[in-house]
Tab-separated table of C-alpha atoms in Angstrom:
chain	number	residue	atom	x	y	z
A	1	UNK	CA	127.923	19.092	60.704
A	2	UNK	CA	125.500	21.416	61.360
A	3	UNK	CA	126.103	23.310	58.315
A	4	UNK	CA	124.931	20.867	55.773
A	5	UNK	CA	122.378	18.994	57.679
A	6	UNK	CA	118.593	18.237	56.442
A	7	UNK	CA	116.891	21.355	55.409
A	8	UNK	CA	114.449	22.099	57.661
A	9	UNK	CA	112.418	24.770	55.812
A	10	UNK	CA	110.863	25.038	52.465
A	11	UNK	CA	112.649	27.152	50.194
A	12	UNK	CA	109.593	28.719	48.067
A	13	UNK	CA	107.389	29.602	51.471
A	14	UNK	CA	109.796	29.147	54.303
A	15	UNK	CA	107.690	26.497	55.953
A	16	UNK	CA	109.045	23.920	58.617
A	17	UNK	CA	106.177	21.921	57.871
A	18	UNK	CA	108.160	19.509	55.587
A	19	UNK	CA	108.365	15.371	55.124
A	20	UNK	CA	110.848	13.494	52.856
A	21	UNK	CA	108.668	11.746	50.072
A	22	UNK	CA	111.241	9.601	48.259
A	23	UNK	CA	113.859	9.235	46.603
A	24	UNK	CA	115.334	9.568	43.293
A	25	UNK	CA	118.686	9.089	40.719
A	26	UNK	CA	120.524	11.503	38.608
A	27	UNK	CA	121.825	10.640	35.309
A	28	UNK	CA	125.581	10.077	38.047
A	29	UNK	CA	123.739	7.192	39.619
A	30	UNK	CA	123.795	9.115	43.128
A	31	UNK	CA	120.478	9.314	45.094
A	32	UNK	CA	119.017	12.049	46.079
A	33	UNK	CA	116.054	12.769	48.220
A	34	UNK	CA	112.992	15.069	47.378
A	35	UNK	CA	111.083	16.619	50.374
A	36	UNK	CA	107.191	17.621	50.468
A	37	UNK	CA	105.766	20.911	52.158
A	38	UNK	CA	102.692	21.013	53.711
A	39	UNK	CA	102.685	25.132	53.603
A	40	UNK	CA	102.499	25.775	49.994
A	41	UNK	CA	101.793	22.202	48.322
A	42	UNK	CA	105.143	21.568	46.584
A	43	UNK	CA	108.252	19.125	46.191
A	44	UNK	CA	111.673	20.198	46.333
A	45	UNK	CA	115.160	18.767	46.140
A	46	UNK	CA	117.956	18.471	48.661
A	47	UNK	CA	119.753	20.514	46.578
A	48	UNK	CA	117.689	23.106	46.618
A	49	UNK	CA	119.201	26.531	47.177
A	50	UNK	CA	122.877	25.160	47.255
A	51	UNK	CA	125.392	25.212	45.131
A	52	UNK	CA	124.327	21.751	43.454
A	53	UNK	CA	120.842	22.563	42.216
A	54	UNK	CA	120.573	22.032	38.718
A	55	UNK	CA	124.193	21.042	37.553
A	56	UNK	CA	124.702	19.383	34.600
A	57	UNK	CA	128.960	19.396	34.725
A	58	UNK	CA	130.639	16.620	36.775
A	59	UNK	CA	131.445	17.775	40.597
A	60	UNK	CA	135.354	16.829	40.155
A	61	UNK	CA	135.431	19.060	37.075
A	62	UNK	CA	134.084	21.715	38.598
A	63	UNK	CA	136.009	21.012	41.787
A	64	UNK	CA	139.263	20.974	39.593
A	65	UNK	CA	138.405	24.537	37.626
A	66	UNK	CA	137.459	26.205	41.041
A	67	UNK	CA	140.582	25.275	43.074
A	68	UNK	CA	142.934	25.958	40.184
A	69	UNK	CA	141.201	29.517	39.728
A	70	UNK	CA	142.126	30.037	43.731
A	71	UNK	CA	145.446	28.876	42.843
A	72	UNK	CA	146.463	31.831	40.260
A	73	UNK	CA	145.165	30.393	37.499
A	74	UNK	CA	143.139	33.551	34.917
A	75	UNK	CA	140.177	32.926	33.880
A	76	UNK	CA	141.046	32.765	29.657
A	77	UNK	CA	143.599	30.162	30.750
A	78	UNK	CA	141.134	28.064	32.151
A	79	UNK	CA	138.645	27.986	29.599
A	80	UNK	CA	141.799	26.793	27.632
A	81	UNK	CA	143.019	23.951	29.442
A	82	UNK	CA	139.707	22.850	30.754
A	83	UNK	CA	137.981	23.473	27.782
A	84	UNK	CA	135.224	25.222	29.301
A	85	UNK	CA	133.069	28.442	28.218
A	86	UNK	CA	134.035	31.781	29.864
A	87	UNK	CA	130.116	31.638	31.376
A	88	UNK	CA	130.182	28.468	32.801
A	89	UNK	CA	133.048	29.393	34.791
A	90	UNK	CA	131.819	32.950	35.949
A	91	UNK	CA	128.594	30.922	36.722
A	92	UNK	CA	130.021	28.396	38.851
A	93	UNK	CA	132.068	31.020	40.856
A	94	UNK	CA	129.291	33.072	41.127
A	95	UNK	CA	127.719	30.328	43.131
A	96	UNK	CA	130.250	29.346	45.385
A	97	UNK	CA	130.849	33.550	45.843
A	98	UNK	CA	127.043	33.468	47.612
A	99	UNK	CA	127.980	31.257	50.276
A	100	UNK	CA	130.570	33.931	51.838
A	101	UNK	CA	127.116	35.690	53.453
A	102	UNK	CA	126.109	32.082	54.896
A	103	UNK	CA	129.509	31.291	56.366
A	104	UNK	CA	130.077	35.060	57.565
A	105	UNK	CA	126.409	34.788	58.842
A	106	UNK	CA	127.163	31.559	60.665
A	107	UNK	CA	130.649	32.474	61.988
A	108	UNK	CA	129.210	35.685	63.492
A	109	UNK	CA	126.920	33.218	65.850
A	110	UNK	CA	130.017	32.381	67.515
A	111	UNK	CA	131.302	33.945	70.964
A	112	UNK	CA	135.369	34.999	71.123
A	113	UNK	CA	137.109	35.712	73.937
A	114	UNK	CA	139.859	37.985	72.234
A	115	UNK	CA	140.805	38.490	68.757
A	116	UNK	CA	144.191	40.409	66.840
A	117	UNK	CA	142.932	41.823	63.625
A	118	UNK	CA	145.290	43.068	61.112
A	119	UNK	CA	143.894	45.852	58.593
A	120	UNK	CA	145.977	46.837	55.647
A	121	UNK	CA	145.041	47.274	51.165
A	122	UNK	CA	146.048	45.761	48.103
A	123	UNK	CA	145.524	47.422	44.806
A	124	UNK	CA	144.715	46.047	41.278
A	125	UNK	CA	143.609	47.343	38.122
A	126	UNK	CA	140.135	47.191	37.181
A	127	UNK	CA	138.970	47.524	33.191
A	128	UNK	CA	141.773	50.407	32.464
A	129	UNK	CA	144.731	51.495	33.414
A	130	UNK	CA	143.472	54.617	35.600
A	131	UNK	CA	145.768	56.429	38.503
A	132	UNK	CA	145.080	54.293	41.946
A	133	UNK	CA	142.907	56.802	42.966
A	134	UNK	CA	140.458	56.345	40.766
A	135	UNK	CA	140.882	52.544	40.703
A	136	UNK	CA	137.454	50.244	41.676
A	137	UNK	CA	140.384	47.690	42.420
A	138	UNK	CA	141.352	48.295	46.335
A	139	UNK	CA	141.015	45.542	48.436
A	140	UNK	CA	140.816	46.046	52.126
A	141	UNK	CA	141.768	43.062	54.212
A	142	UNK	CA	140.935	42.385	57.911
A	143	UNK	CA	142.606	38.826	58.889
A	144	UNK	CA	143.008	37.859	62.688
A	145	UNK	CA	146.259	37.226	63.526
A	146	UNK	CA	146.468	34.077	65.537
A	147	UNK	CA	144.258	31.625	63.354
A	148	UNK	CA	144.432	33.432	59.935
A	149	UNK	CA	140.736	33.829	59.482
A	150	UNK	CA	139.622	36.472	56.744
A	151	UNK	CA	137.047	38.589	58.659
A	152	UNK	CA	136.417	40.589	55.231
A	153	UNK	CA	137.912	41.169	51.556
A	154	UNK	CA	136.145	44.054	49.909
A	155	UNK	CA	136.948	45.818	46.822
A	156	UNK	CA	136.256	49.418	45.463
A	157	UNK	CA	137.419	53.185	45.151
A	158	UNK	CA	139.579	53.854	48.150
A	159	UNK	CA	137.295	56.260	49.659
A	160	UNK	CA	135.267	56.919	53.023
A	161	UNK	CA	132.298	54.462	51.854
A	162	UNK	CA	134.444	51.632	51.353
A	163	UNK	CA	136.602	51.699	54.672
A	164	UNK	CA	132.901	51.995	56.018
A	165	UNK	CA	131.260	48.958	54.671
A	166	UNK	CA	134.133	47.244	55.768
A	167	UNK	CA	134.301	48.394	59.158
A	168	UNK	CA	130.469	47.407	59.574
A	169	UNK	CA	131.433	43.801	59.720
A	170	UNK	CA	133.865	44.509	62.355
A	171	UNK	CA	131.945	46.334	64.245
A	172	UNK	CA	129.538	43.068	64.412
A	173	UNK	CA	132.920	40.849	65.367
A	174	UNK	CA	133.492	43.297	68.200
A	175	UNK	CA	130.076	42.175	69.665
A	176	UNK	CA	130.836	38.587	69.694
A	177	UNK	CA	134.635	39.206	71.221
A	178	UNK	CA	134.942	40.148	74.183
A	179	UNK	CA	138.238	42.047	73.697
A	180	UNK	CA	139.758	42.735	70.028
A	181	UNK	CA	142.922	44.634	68.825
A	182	UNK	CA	142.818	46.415	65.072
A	183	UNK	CA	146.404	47.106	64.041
A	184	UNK	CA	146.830	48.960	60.646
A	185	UNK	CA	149.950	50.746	58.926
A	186	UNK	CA	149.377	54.491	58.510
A	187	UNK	CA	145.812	54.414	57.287
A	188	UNK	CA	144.006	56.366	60.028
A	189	UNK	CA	140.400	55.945	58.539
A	190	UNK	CA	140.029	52.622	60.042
A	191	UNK	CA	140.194	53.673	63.727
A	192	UNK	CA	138.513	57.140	62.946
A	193	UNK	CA	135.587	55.227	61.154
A	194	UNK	CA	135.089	52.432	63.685
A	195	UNK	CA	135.119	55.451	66.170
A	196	UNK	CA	132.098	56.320	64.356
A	197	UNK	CA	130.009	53.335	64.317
A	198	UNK	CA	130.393	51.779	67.485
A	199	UNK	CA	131.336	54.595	70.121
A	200	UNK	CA	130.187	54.575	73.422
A	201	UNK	CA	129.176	57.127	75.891
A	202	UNK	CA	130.848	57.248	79.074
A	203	UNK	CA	129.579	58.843	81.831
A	204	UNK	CA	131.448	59.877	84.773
A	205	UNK	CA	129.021	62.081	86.417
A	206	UNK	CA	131.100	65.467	85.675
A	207	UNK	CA	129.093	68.256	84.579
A	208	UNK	CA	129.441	68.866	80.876
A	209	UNK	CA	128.762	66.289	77.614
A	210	UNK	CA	129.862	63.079	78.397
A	211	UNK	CA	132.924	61.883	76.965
A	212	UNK	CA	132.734	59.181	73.884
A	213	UNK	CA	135.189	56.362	73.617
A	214	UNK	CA	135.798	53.077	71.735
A	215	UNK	CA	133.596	50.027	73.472
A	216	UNK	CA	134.916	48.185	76.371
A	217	UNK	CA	137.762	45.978	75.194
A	218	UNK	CA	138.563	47.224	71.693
A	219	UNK	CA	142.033	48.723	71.001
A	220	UNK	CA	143.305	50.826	67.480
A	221	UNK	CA	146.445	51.305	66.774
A	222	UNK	CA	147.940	52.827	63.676
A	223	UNK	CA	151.673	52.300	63.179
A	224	UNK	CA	152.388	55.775	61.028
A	225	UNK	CA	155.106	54.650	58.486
A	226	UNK	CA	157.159	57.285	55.852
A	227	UNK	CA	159.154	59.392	56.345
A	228	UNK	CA	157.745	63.392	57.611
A	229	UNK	CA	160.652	65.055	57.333
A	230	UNK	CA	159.279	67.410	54.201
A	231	UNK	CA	155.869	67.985	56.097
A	232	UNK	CA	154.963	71.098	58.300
A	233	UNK	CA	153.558	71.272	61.388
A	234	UNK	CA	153.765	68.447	64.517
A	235	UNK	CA	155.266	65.139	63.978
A	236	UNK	CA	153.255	61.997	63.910
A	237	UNK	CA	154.497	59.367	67.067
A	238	UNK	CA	155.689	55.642	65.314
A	239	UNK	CA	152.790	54.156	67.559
A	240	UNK	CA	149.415	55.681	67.461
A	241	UNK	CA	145.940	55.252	69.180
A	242	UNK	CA	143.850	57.723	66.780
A	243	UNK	CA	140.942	57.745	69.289
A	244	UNK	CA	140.315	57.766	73.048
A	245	UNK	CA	139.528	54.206	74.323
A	246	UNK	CA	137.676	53.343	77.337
A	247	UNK	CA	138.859	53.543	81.024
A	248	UNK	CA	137.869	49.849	81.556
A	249	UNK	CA	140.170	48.670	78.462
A	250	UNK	CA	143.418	46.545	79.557
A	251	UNK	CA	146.242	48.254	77.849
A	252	UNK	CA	148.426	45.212	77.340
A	253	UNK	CA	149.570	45.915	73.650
A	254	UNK	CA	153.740	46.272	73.335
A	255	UNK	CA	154.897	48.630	70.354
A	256	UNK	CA	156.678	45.883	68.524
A	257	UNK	CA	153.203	44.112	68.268
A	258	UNK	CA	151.847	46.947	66.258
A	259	UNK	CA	152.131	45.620	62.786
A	260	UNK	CA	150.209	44.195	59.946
A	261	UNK	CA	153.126	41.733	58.915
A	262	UNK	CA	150.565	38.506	58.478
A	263	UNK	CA	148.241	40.886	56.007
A	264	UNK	CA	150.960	41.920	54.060
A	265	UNK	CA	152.239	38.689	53.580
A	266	UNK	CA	148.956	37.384	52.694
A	267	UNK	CA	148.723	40.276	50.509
A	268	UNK	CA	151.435	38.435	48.245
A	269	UNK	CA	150.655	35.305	48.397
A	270	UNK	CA	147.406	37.212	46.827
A	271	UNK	CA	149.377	37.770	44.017
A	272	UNK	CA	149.636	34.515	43.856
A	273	UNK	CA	146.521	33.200	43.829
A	274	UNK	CA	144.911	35.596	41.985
A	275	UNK	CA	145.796	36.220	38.277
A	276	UNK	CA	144.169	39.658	38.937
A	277	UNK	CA	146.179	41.223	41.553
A	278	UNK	CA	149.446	39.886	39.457
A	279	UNK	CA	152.391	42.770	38.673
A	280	UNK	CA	153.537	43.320	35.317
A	281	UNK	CA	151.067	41.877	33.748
A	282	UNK	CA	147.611	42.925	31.694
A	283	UNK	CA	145.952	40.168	33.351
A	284	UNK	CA	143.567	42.743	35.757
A	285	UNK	CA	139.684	42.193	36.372
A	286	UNK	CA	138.047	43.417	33.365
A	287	UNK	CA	134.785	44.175	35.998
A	288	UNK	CA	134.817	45.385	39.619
A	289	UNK	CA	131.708	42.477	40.056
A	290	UNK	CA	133.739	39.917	39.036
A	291	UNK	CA	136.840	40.971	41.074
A	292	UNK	CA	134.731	40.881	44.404
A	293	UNK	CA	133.048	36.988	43.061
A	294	UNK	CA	136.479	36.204	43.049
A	295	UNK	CA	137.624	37.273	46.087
A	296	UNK	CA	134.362	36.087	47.760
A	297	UNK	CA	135.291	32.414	46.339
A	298	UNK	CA	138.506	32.836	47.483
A	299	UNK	CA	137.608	34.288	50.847
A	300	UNK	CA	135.714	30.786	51.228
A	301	UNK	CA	138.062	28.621	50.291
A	302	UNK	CA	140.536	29.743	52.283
A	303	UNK	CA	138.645	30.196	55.382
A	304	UNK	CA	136.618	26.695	55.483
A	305	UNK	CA	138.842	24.263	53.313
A	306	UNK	CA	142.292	25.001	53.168
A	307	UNK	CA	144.842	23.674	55.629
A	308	UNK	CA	147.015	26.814	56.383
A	309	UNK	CA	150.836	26.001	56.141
A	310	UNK	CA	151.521	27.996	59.961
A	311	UNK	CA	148.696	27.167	62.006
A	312	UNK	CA	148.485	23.472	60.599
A	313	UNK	CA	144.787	24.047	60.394
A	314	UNK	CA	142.125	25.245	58.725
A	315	UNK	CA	141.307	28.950	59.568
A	316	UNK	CA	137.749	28.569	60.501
A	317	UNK	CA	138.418	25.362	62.721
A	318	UNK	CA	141.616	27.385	63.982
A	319	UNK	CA	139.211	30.111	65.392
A	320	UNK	CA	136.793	27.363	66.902
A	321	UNK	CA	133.884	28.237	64.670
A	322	UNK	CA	134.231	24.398	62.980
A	323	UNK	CA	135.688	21.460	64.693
A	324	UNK	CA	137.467	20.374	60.995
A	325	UNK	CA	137.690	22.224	57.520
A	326	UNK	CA	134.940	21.379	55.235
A	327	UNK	CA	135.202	18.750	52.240
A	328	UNK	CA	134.265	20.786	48.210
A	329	UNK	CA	130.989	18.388	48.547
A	330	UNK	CA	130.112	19.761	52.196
A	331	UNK	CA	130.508	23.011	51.019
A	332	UNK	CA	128.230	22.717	47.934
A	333	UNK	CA	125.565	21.394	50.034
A	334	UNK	CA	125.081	24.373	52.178
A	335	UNK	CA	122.499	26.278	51.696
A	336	UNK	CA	122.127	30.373	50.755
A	337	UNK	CA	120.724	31.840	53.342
A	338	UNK	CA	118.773	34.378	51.306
């Protein structure tokens, strides 16, 4: 798997002039290899740059603390019943957090030949109890609809620069599909955003400034939901494309597929797997850094190891970016690409 092949750089001077020199034991009994680089004169291990490098804790323990924390299980209750430190276990899901920019990186290599995505929020508490505007906990969501792949989870204040950094990543998906539907419920700043970022110019040869539209092949839709009936002015339609799209665009989209029923229901099952997003309880990220390591290790494992109970399959294999989920071991011998 091409992920977790044979390094072929050096890590300290990014040289591919590199030769395995031998191998070696760790206190396990495994064997590991160290590799030589011509470049800059220095040995380094296989685990260099991975998860692995420099672990001291057994692999199935940590295995066993990091899929229970996925699972719903808080932090303080897993320093109790594993008897771990509160560090170790930030530390370890800080690492596996770092390898959401390989596998993003390495999924966006891919070509698509049309994609669903479903936008919608969640909201949490972070550190206090503050009104949800002022919250760092709101977490926008973009999952495709067919395979169940995660294209981002990104927490913060719900405001402009947020739905922006967000919508960045999409606009890099759009380039690999060649035709991709965002469906979101009432929030118009997705399709007004991505309007921004990746318009094009169309030019008909009409006198006057050339119209702008959304690329070739991408489709917004905002299904407007509430009640209006105290507001002034027009009414809002149900169904809703907030910006023009272009000419070229098959319009194939029915309004009762204008939804984000799959996000929302993954937003719940977020409740359940993450003891910060939990109701009724006091149990809410104490830090807005930690919220997004845990969402980035979740993002992870939920994209490249866990079977998904609809699709039978593994999102990222699902979407064709993998031909089979990844193993804990496989994934914790990938390495950071940075």
């Amino acid at each position: 798997m091409e992920l977790v092949m044979r390094p072929n750089s050096c890590p300290n001077c990014k040289s591919h002039q590199i030769d395995t020199h031998k191998k070696y034991q760790i206190k396990t009994g495994a064997e590991r290899q160290l590799y030589y680089c011509h470049g800059c004169q220095s040995y380094f291990s296989e685990t260099k740059d991975t998860f692995l490098f420099g672990l001291r804790t057994s692999i199935s323990r940590i295995i066993l603390v990091l899929d229970t924390l996925t699972e719903g299980l808080g932090i303080n209750a897993a320093t109790r019943v594993f008897s771990v430190s509160k560090n170790s276990i930030y530390r370890w899901q800080g690492r596996l957090s770092e390898l959401k920019k390989t596998l993003l990186l390495y999924a966006l290599c891919h070509q698509f030949l049309q994609q669903v995505i479903e936008g919608d929020e969640v909201y949490t508490k972070v550190n206090k109890n503050l009104p949800p505007e002022e919250s760092l906990g709101w977490t926008i969501i973009l999952m495709d609809r067919a395979t169940r792949f995660l294209w981002q989870m990104e927490c913060g204040r719900k405001d402009r620069k947020l739905f922006r950094k967000v919508l960045r990543t999409l606009s890099k998906v759009i380039k690999k599909t060649g035709e991709l539907t965002l469906l979101t419920d009432g929030e118009r700043r997705y399709g007004n955003l991505l309007f921004e970022i990746c318009a094009e110019v169309l030019r008909e040869g009409n006198p006057g400034r050339p119209k702008k539209t959304l690329p070739t092949g991408v489709k917004v839709r905002v299904k407007n939901k509430g009640s209006q009936a105290h507001k002034r002015g027009p009414k809002r339609p149900k169904y809703q494309a907030p910006h023009a799209e272009h000419p070229q665009t098959q319009q194939n989209l029915k309004d009762q597929d204008i939804h984000a029923n799959h996000v929302e229901g993954f937003n719940s099952s977020l409740r359940r797997k993450s003891a910060a997003f939990r109701r009724k309880t006091n149990t809410y990220a104490k830090k807005q850094k930690r919220l997004q390591e845990r969402l980035d290790t979740l993002w992870v494992v939920y994209n490249f190891v866990r079977i998904h109970f609809t699709t039978k399959k593994v999102p990222a294999a699902a979407l064709g970016i993998l031909e089979e989920g990844l193993t804990w071991i496989q994934l914790f011998s990938i390495r950071k690409a940075f």
